[in-house]
PDB file of C-alpha atoms in Angstrom:
ATOM      1  CA  UNK A   1       1.360  -3.553 -37.491  1.00  0.00           C
ATOM      2  CA  UNK A   2      -1.781  -3.948 -35.540  1.00  0.00           C
ATOM      3  CA  UNK A   3      -1.616  -2.486 -32.010  1.00  0.00           C
ATOM      4  CA  UNK A   4      -3.124  -4.726 -29.248  1.00  0.00           C
ATOM      5  CA  UNK A   5      -5.860  -2.607 -27.511  1.00  0.00           C
ATOM      6  CA  UNK A   6      -6.891  -2.926 -23.910  1.00  0.00           C
ATOM      7  CA  UNK A   7     -10.200  -1.779 -22.200  1.00  0.00           C
ATOM      8  CA  UNK A   8      -9.963  -1.259 -18.662  1.00  0.00           C
ATOM      9  CA  UNK A   9     -13.357  -0.730 -16.865  1.00  0.00           C
ATOM     10  CA  UNK A  10     -14.006   1.128 -13.691  1.00  0.00           C
ATOM     11  CA  UNK A  11     -17.144   0.038 -11.819  1.00  0.00           C
ATOM     12  CA  UNK A  12     -19.170   3.222 -11.752  1.00  0.00           C
ATOM     13  CA  UNK A  13     -22.068   2.506  -9.374  1.00  0.00           C
ATOM     14  CA  UNK A  14     -20.760   4.675  -6.591  1.00  0.00           C
ATOM     15  CA  UNK A  15     -17.685   6.077  -5.353  1.00  0.00           C
ATOM     16  CA  UNK A  16     -14.508   7.795  -6.937  1.00  0.00           C
ATOM     17  CA  UNK A  17     -14.670   6.238 -10.366  1.00  0.00           C
ATOM     18  CA  UNK A  18     -14.151   9.333 -12.497  1.00  0.00           C
ATOM     19  CA  UNK A  19     -10.919   9.972 -10.489  1.00  0.00           C
ATOM     20  CA  UNK A  20      -9.680   6.528 -11.405  1.00  0.00           C
ATOM     21  CA  UNK A  21     -10.093   7.117 -15.192  1.00  0.00           C
ATOM     22  CA  UNK A  22      -8.649  10.545 -15.051  1.00  0.00           C
ATOM     23  CA  UNK A  23      -5.291   9.054 -13.458  1.00  0.00           C
ATOM     24  CA  UNK A  24      -5.335   6.098 -15.903  1.00  0.00           C
ATOM     25  CA  UNK A  25      -5.606   8.543 -18.811  1.00  0.00           C
ATOM     26  CA  UNK A  26      -2.805  10.555 -17.377  1.00  0.00           C
ATOM     27  CA  UNK A  27      -0.738   7.276 -16.724  1.00  0.00           C
ATOM     28  CA  UNK A  28      -1.079   6.107 -20.318  1.00  0.00           C
ATOM     29  CA  UNK A  29      -1.066   9.584 -22.336  1.00  0.00           C
ATOM     30  CA  UNK A  30       1.836   8.430 -24.408  1.00  0.00           C
ATOM     31  CA  UNK A  31      -0.129   5.210 -25.394  1.00  0.00           C
ATOM     32  CA  UNK A  32      -3.614   6.498 -25.632  1.00  0.00           C
ATOM     33  CA  UNK A  33      -4.372   4.480 -28.902  1.00  0.00           C
ATOM     34  CA  UNK A  34      -3.625   1.324 -26.802  1.00  0.00           C
ATOM     35  CA  UNK A  35      -5.638   1.738 -23.653  1.00  0.00           C
ATOM     36  CA  UNK A  36      -9.148   2.814 -23.259  1.00  0.00           C
ATOM     37  CA  UNK A  37     -10.912   3.418 -20.186  1.00  0.00           C
ATOM     38  CA  UNK A  38     -14.789   2.842 -19.569  1.00  0.00           C
ATOM     39  CA  UNK A  39     -17.298   3.614 -16.847  1.00  0.00           C
ATOM     40  CA  UNK A  40     -18.933   0.160 -16.178  1.00  0.00           C
ATOM     41  CA  UNK A  41     -22.554   0.439 -15.022  1.00  0.00           C
ATOM     42  CA  UNK A  42     -24.023  -2.497 -16.839  1.00  0.00           C
ATOM     43  CA  UNK A  43     -23.314  -6.205 -17.639  1.00  0.00           C
ATOM     44  CA  UNK A  44     -23.010  -5.340 -21.195  1.00  0.00           C
ATOM     45  CA  UNK A  45     -20.410  -2.709 -20.447  1.00  0.00           C
ATOM     46  CA  UNK A  46     -18.534  -5.350 -18.223  1.00  0.00           C
ATOM     47  CA  UNK A  47     -18.158  -7.786 -21.082  1.00  0.00           C
ATOM     48  CA  UNK A  48     -16.169  -5.286 -23.079  1.00  0.00           C
ATOM     49  CA  UNK A  49     -13.339  -5.107 -20.352  1.00  0.00           C
ATOM     50  CA  UNK A  50     -10.145  -6.707 -20.304  1.00  0.00           C
ATOM     51  CA  UNK A  51      -9.636  -5.552 -16.631  1.00  0.00           C
ATOM     52  CA  UNK A  52     -11.629  -3.941 -13.924  1.00  0.00           C
ATOM     53  CA  UNK A  53     -11.148  -1.561 -11.086  1.00  0.00           C
ATOM     54  CA  UNK A  54     -13.451  -1.246  -8.216  1.00  0.00           C
ATOM     55  CA  UNK A  55     -13.159   2.244  -6.598  1.00  0.00           C
ATOM     56  CA  UNK A  56     -13.142   3.753  -3.267  1.00  0.00           C
ATOM     57  CA  UNK A  57     -16.641   4.756  -1.891  1.00  0.00           C
ATOM     58  CA  UNK A  58     -19.045   3.371   0.632  1.00  0.00           C
ATOM     59  CA  UNK A  59     -18.970  -0.450   0.388  1.00  0.00           C
ATOM     60  CA  UNK A  60     -22.294  -1.174   1.678  1.00  0.00           C
ATOM     61  CA  UNK A  61     -23.953   1.141  -0.845  1.00  0.00           C
ATOM     62  CA  UNK A  62     -21.875  -0.199  -3.753  1.00  0.00           C
ATOM     63  CA  UNK A  63     -22.966  -3.811  -2.898  1.00  0.00           C
ATOM     64  CA  UNK A  64     -26.604  -2.661  -2.557  1.00  0.00           C
ATOM     65  CA  UNK A  65     -26.627  -0.866  -5.873  1.00  0.00           C
ATOM     66  CA  UNK A  66     -24.823  -3.819  -7.640  1.00  0.00           C
ATOM     67  CA  UNK A  67     -27.424  -5.966  -6.428  1.00  0.00           C
ATOM     68  CA  UNK A  68     -30.315  -3.698  -7.264  1.00  0.00           C
ATOM     69  CA  UNK A  69     -28.842  -3.230 -10.839  1.00  0.00           C
ATOM     70  CA  UNK A  70     -28.217  -6.956 -11.185  1.00  0.00           C
ATOM     71  CA  UNK A  71     -24.521  -6.530 -11.407  1.00  0.00           C
ATOM     72  CA  UNK A  72     -23.405  -9.119  -8.798  1.00  0.00           C
ATOM     73  CA  UNK A  73     -23.575 -12.227 -10.946  1.00  0.00           C
ATOM     74  CA  UNK A  74     -21.715 -10.557 -13.959  1.00  0.00           C
ATOM     75  CA  UNK A  75     -19.007  -9.399 -11.475  1.00  0.00           C
ATOM     76  CA  UNK A  76     -18.739 -13.028 -10.206  1.00  0.00           C
ATOM     77  CA  UNK A  77     -18.386 -14.161 -13.823  1.00  0.00           C
ATOM     78  CA  UNK A  78     -15.717 -11.553 -14.373  1.00  0.00           C
ATOM     79  CA  UNK A  79     -13.839 -12.936 -11.549  1.00  0.00           C
ATOM     80  CA  UNK A  80     -13.983 -16.430 -12.748  1.00  0.00           C
ATOM     81  CA  UNK A  81     -12.684 -15.248 -16.291  1.00  0.00           C
ATOM     82  CA  UNK A  82      -9.358 -14.632 -14.424  1.00  0.00           C
ATOM     83  CA  UNK A  83      -9.142 -11.090 -15.927  1.00  0.00           C
ATOM     84  CA  UNK A  84      -7.140  -8.401 -13.852  1.00  0.00           C
ATOM     85  CA  UNK A  85      -8.989  -6.888 -11.006  1.00  0.00           C
ATOM     86  CA  UNK A  86      -8.050  -3.799  -8.634  1.00  0.00           C
ATOM     87  CA  UNK A  87     -10.073  -2.883  -5.574  1.00  0.00           C
ATOM     88  CA  UNK A  88      -9.302   0.318  -3.768  1.00  0.00           C
ATOM     89  CA  UNK A  89     -10.611   0.770  -0.188  1.00  0.00           C
ATOM     90  CA  UNK A  90     -14.438   0.019  -0.639  1.00  0.00           C
ATOM     91  CA  UNK A  91     -13.275  -2.115  -3.596  1.00  0.00           C
ATOM     92  CA  UNK A  92     -10.847  -4.035  -1.336  1.00  0.00           C
ATOM     93  CA  UNK A  93     -13.910  -4.814   0.826  1.00  0.00           C
ATOM     94  CA  UNK A  94     -16.218  -5.800  -2.005  1.00  0.00           C
ATOM     95  CA  UNK A  95     -13.657  -8.209  -3.608  1.00  0.00           C
ATOM     96  CA  UNK A  96     -12.657  -9.784  -0.254  1.00  0.00           C
ATOM     97  CA  UNK A  97     -13.888 -13.318   0.865  1.00  0.00           C
ATOM     98  CA  UNK A  98     -14.662 -12.050   4.572  1.00  0.00           C
ATOM     99  CA  UNK A  99     -15.742  -8.786   5.870  1.00  0.00           C
ATOM    100  CA  UNK A 100     -15.502  -8.033   9.514  1.00  0.00           C
ATOM    101  CA  UNK A 101     -18.211  -5.708  10.806  1.00  0.00           C
ATOM    102  CA  UNK A 102     -20.057  -5.904   7.598  1.00  0.00           C
ATOM    103  CA  UNK A 103     -23.789  -5.189   7.311  1.00  0.00           C
ATOM    104  CA  UNK A 104     -26.189  -8.113   7.062  1.00  0.00           C
ATOM    105  CA  UNK A 105     -27.197  -7.336   3.468  1.00  0.00           C
ATOM    106  CA  UNK A 106     -23.602  -6.660   2.202  1.00  0.00           C
ATOM    107  CA  UNK A 107     -22.059  -8.978  -0.351  1.00  0.00           C
ATOM    108  CA  UNK A 108     -18.355 -10.105  -0.462  1.00  0.00           C
ATOM    109  CA  UNK A 109     -17.530 -11.202  -4.095  1.00  0.00           C
ATOM    110  CA  UNK A 110     -14.659 -13.508  -2.863  1.00  0.00           C
ATOM    111  CA  UNK A 111     -11.984 -12.661  -5.623  1.00  0.00           C
ATOM    112  CA  UNK A 112      -9.122 -12.696  -3.112  1.00  0.00           C
ATOM    113  CA  UNK A 113      -8.793 -15.128  -0.126  1.00  0.00           C
ATOM    114  CA  UNK A 114      -8.497 -12.439   2.516  1.00  0.00           C
ATOM    115  CA  UNK A 115     -10.478 -11.276   5.445  1.00  0.00           C
ATOM    116  CA  UNK A 116     -10.913  -7.492   5.834  1.00  0.00           C
ATOM    117  CA  UNK A 117     -11.842  -5.267   8.610  1.00  0.00           C
ATOM    118  CA  UNK A 118     -14.007  -2.167   7.792  1.00  0.00           C
ATOM    119  CA  UNK A 119     -13.121   1.277   9.265  1.00  0.00           C
ATOM    120  CA  UNK A 120     -10.085  -0.216  10.958  1.00  0.00           C
ATOM    121  CA  UNK A 121      -8.602   3.410  11.551  1.00  0.00           C
ATOM    122  CA  UNK A 122     -11.712   4.848  12.790  1.00  0.00           C
ATOM    123  CA  UNK A 123     -14.218   7.400  11.371  1.00  0.00           C
ATOM    124  CA  UNK A 124     -14.130  10.013   8.792  1.00  0.00           C
ATOM    125  CA  UNK A 125     -12.362  12.452  11.232  1.00  0.00           C
ATOM    126  CA  UNK A 126      -9.584   9.838  11.548  1.00  0.00           C
ATOM    127  CA  UNK A 127      -8.603   9.874   7.836  1.00  0.00           C
ATOM    128  CA  UNK A 128      -4.975  10.699   7.041  1.00  0.00           C
ATOM    129  CA  UNK A 129      -2.278  10.938   4.268  1.00  0.00           C
ATOM    130  CA  UNK A 130       1.059   9.376   4.530  1.00  0.00           C
ATOM    131  CA  UNK A 131       4.069   9.351   2.154  1.00  0.00           C
ATOM    132  CA  UNK A 132       4.750   5.474   1.797  1.00  0.00           C
ATOM    133  CA  UNK A 133       7.751   3.625   0.349  1.00  0.00           C
ATOM    134  CA  UNK A 134       6.465   1.086  -2.362  1.00  0.00           C
ATOM    135  CA  UNK A 135       9.641   0.431  -3.899  1.00  0.00           C
ATOM    136  CA  UNK A 136       9.659  -3.163  -2.545  1.00  0.00           C
ATOM    137  CA  UNK A 137       7.213  -3.816  -5.281  1.00  0.00           C
ATOM    138  CA  UNK A 138       7.017  -0.779  -7.475  1.00  0.00           C
ATOM    139  CA  UNK A 139      10.443   0.199  -8.858  1.00  0.00           C
ATOM    140  CA  UNK A 140      11.573   3.565  -7.776  1.00  0.00           C
ATOM    141  CA  UNK A 141       8.167   4.551  -6.101  1.00  0.00           C
ATOM    142  CA  UNK A 142       9.725   5.235  -2.780  1.00  0.00           C
ATOM    143  CA  UNK A 143       7.492   8.433  -1.841  1.00  0.00           C
ATOM    144  CA  UNK A 144       3.858   7.932  -2.786  1.00  0.00           C
ATOM    145  CA  UNK A 145       0.876   9.933  -1.156  1.00  0.00           C
ATOM    146  CA  UNK A 146      -1.346   7.278   0.250  1.00  0.00           C
ATOM    147  CA  UNK A 147      -4.664   8.604   1.365  1.00  0.00           C
ATOM    148  CA  UNK A 148      -6.628   6.622   3.878  1.00  0.00           C
ATOM    149  CA  UNK A 149     -10.268   7.496   4.372  1.00  0.00           C
ATOM    150  CA  UNK A 150     -12.300   5.531   6.830  1.00  0.00           C
ATOM    151  CA  UNK A 151     -10.140   2.771   5.440  1.00  0.00           C
ATOM    152  CA  UNK A 152     -10.181  -1.219   5.979  1.00  0.00           C
ATOM    153  CA  UNK A 153      -7.220  -3.421   6.440  1.00  0.00           C
ATOM    154  CA  UNK A 154      -6.416  -6.949   5.821  1.00  0.00           C
ATOM    155  CA  UNK A 155      -7.043  -8.819   9.111  1.00  0.00           C
ATOM    156  CA  UNK A 156      -6.302 -12.307   7.895  1.00  0.00           C
ATOM    157  CA  UNK A 157      -5.193 -14.514   5.050  1.00  0.00           C
ATOM    158  CA  UNK A 158      -7.602 -17.369   4.714  1.00  0.00           C
ATOM    159  CA  UNK A 159      -6.750 -20.891   4.335  1.00  0.00           C
ATOM    160  CA  UNK A 160      -7.225 -22.473   1.008  1.00  0.00           C
ATOM    161  CA  UNK A 161      -5.382 -25.322  -0.966  1.00  0.00           C
ATOM    162  CA  UNK A 162      -2.899 -22.441  -1.956  1.00  0.00           C
ATOM    163  CA  UNK A 163      -2.622 -20.404   1.197  1.00  0.00           C
ATOM    164  CA  UNK A 164      -1.970 -21.226   4.894  1.00  0.00           C
ATOM    165  CA  UNK A 165      -4.056 -19.098   7.399  1.00  0.00           C
ATOM    166  CA  UNK A 166      -2.152 -16.143   8.610  1.00  0.00           C
ATOM    167  CA  UNK A 167      -3.594 -13.691  11.006  1.00  0.00           C
ATOM    168  CA  UNK A 168      -2.278 -10.115  10.402  1.00  0.00           C
ATOM    169  CA  UNK A 169      -4.556  -8.214  12.870  1.00  0.00           C
ATOM    170  CA  UNK A 170      -5.899  -9.691  16.175  1.00  0.00           C
ATOM    171  CA  UNK A 171      -9.434  -8.513  16.501  1.00  0.00           C
ATOM    172  CA  UNK A 172     -10.177  -6.932  19.765  1.00  0.00           C
ATOM    173  CA  UNK A 173     -13.927  -8.100  19.566  1.00  0.00           C
ATOM    174  CA  UNK A 174     -13.918 -11.688  18.565  1.00  0.00           C
ATOM    175  CA  UNK A 175     -17.673 -11.427  18.589  1.00  0.00           C
ATOM    176  CA  UNK A 176     -17.864  -9.054  15.484  1.00  0.00           C
ATOM    177  CA  UNK A 177     -20.147 -10.204  12.770  1.00  0.00           C
ATOM    178  CA  UNK A 178     -18.383 -11.539   9.773  1.00  0.00           C
ATOM    179  CA  UNK A 179     -19.965 -11.500   6.316  1.00  0.00           C
ATOM    180  CA  UNK A 180     -18.712 -14.411   4.196  1.00  0.00           C
ATOM    181  CA  UNK A 181     -18.858 -14.700   0.315  1.00  0.00           C
ATOM    182  CA  UNK A 182     -21.261 -17.144  -1.059  1.00  0.00           C
ATOM    183  CA  UNK A 183     -18.789 -17.641  -3.948  1.00  0.00           C
ATOM    184  CA  UNK A 184     -16.319 -20.536  -4.221  1.00  0.00           C
ATOM    185  CA  UNK A 185     -12.703 -19.577  -4.081  1.00  0.00           C
ATOM    186  CA  UNK A 186     -11.332 -19.843  -7.545  1.00  0.00           C
ATOM    187  CA  UNK A 187      -7.944 -18.072  -7.432  1.00  0.00           C
ATOM    188  CA  UNK A 188      -5.222 -20.559  -7.496  1.00  0.00           C
ATOM    189  CA  UNK A 189      -2.241 -18.142  -6.445  1.00  0.00           C
ATOM    190  CA  UNK A 190      -0.779 -17.408  -3.253  1.00  0.00           C
ATOM    191  CA  UNK A 191      -1.793 -14.256  -1.330  1.00  0.00           C
ATOM    192  CA  UNK A 192       1.193 -11.710  -1.291  1.00  0.00           C
ATOM    193  CA  UNK A 193       1.058  -9.097   1.396  1.00  0.00           C
ATOM    194  CA  UNK A 194       2.654  -6.086  -0.510  1.00  0.00           C
ATOM    195  CA  UNK A 195       2.744  -3.483   2.325  1.00  0.00           C
ATOM    196  CA  UNK A 196       2.403  -3.248   5.933  1.00  0.00           C
ATOM    197  CA  UNK A 197       2.344  -0.020   7.950  1.00  0.00           C
ATOM    198  CA  UNK A 198       4.794   0.611  10.706  1.00  0.00           C
ATOM    199  CA  UNK A 199       2.081  -0.287  13.280  1.00  0.00           C
ATOM    200  CA  UNK A 200       1.674  -3.756  11.554  1.00  0.00           C
ATOM    201  CA  UNK A 201      -1.607  -3.063   9.665  1.00  0.00           C
ATOM    202  CA  UNK A 202      -1.473  -4.681   6.174  1.00  0.00           C
ATOM    203  CA  UNK A 203      -2.852  -2.176   3.587  1.00  0.00           C
ATOM    204  CA  UNK A 204      -2.024  -3.816   0.203  1.00  0.00           C
ATOM    205  CA  UNK A 205      -2.047  -7.193  -1.309  1.00  0.00           C
ATOM    206  CA  UNK A 206      -2.262  -9.224  -4.405  1.00  0.00           C
ATOM    207  CA  UNK A 207      -3.235 -12.860  -5.223  1.00  0.00           C
ATOM    208  CA  UNK A 208      -2.433 -13.601  -8.843  1.00  0.00           C
ATOM    209  CA  UNK A 209      -4.510 -11.367 -11.209  1.00  0.00           C
ATOM    210  CA  UNK A 210      -6.168  -9.432  -8.169  1.00  0.00           C
ATOM    211  CA  UNK A 211      -4.732  -6.354  -6.485  1.00  0.00           C
ATOM    212  CA  UNK A 212      -6.228  -4.786  -3.380  1.00  0.00           C
ATOM    213  CA  UNK A 213      -5.334  -1.574  -1.611  1.00  0.00           C
ATOM    214  CA  UNK A 214      -6.769   0.086   1.562  1.00  0.00           C
ATOM    215  CA  UNK A 215      -5.849   3.505   0.438  1.00  0.00           C
ATOM    216  CA  UNK A 216      -7.039   5.771  -2.490  1.00  0.00           C
ATOM    217  CA  UNK A 217      -4.297   6.180  -5.180  1.00  0.00           C
ATOM    218  CA  UNK A 218      -7.167   7.755  -7.206  1.00  0.00           C
ATOM    219  CA  UNK A 219      -7.476  10.602  -4.887  1.00  0.00           C
ATOM    220  CA  UNK A 220      -3.873  11.663  -5.294  1.00  0.00           C
ATOM    221  CA  UNK A 221      -2.535  13.573  -8.243  1.00  0.00           C
ATOM    222  CA  UNK A 222       0.129  10.777  -8.656  1.00  0.00           C
ATOM    223  CA  UNK A 223      -0.415   8.268 -11.396  1.00  0.00           C
ATOM    224  CA  UNK A 224       2.463   6.022 -10.763  1.00  0.00           C
ATOM    225  CA  UNK A 225       0.204   3.339  -8.982  1.00  0.00           C
ATOM    226  CA  UNK A 226      -2.075   3.341 -11.959  1.00  0.00           C
ATOM    227  CA  UNK A 227       0.772   3.129 -14.442  1.00  0.00           C
ATOM    228  CA  UNK A 228       2.153   0.046 -12.448  1.00  0.00           C
ATOM    229  CA  UNK A 229      -1.366  -1.608 -12.572  1.00  0.00           C
ATOM    230  CA  UNK A 230      -1.479  -1.302 -16.369  1.00  0.00           C
ATOM    231  CA  UNK A 231       2.088  -2.351 -16.786  1.00  0.00           C
ATOM    232  CA  UNK A 232       2.130  -5.347 -14.205  1.00  0.00           C
ATOM    233  CA  UNK A 233      -1.393  -6.665 -14.590  1.00  0.00           C
ATOM    234  CA  UNK A 234      -3.071  -5.401 -17.828  1.00  0.00           C
ATOM    235  CA  UNK A 235      -0.294  -5.253 -20.572  1.00  0.00           C
ATOM    236  CA  UNK A 236       1.286  -8.401 -19.082  1.00  0.00           C
ATOM    237  CA  UNK A 237      -1.865 -10.477 -20.011  1.00  0.00           C
TER     238      UNK A 237
END
């Protein structure tokens, strides 16, 4: 019997891509013949992927490197393919439709119909780790070490044919510059807000095949979030 194989790529232009791959390997060590993990730096490598993760890092740098290496359009094409995507921290920003306080030369890929606010918790010194209960959407994961480093939050669900506008965070400075994606919305699913902190800030969401998290599961030593992504998004396709 032939075993179906999956290649999960991790965009490796900048950021914590090796950490993602290490945890994916740990999460699938009993199924190593079924899942393969690939550092993605070129359009040719992206074409080999059944799913893609965009890691934490520095969102502006990631966007600029992607543009310089001619990866923007291949990433847009990947979004249009409907294959699974997961963005953590900077990856969340890159996948969003609107970026509050974005840089003028920063790109938003528009994979998920949300607005995000960069550095919502403050600077590097304001980074923190918190044990969070994700059992509402991941069975039995009621204590997970969520690491927030200059993390963004989801400030708004944007209105589309499939979503009503829903403001999750009132912006103090309504004059903040907003970077908007140049790409048309192609996601025909409803945005689900997966996790909200006690202070009301939304730090995880999905829209169909697209998952985004403000925090860095890849910087913990806990592979349960990665295992869930494989089971819920990749192996289910």
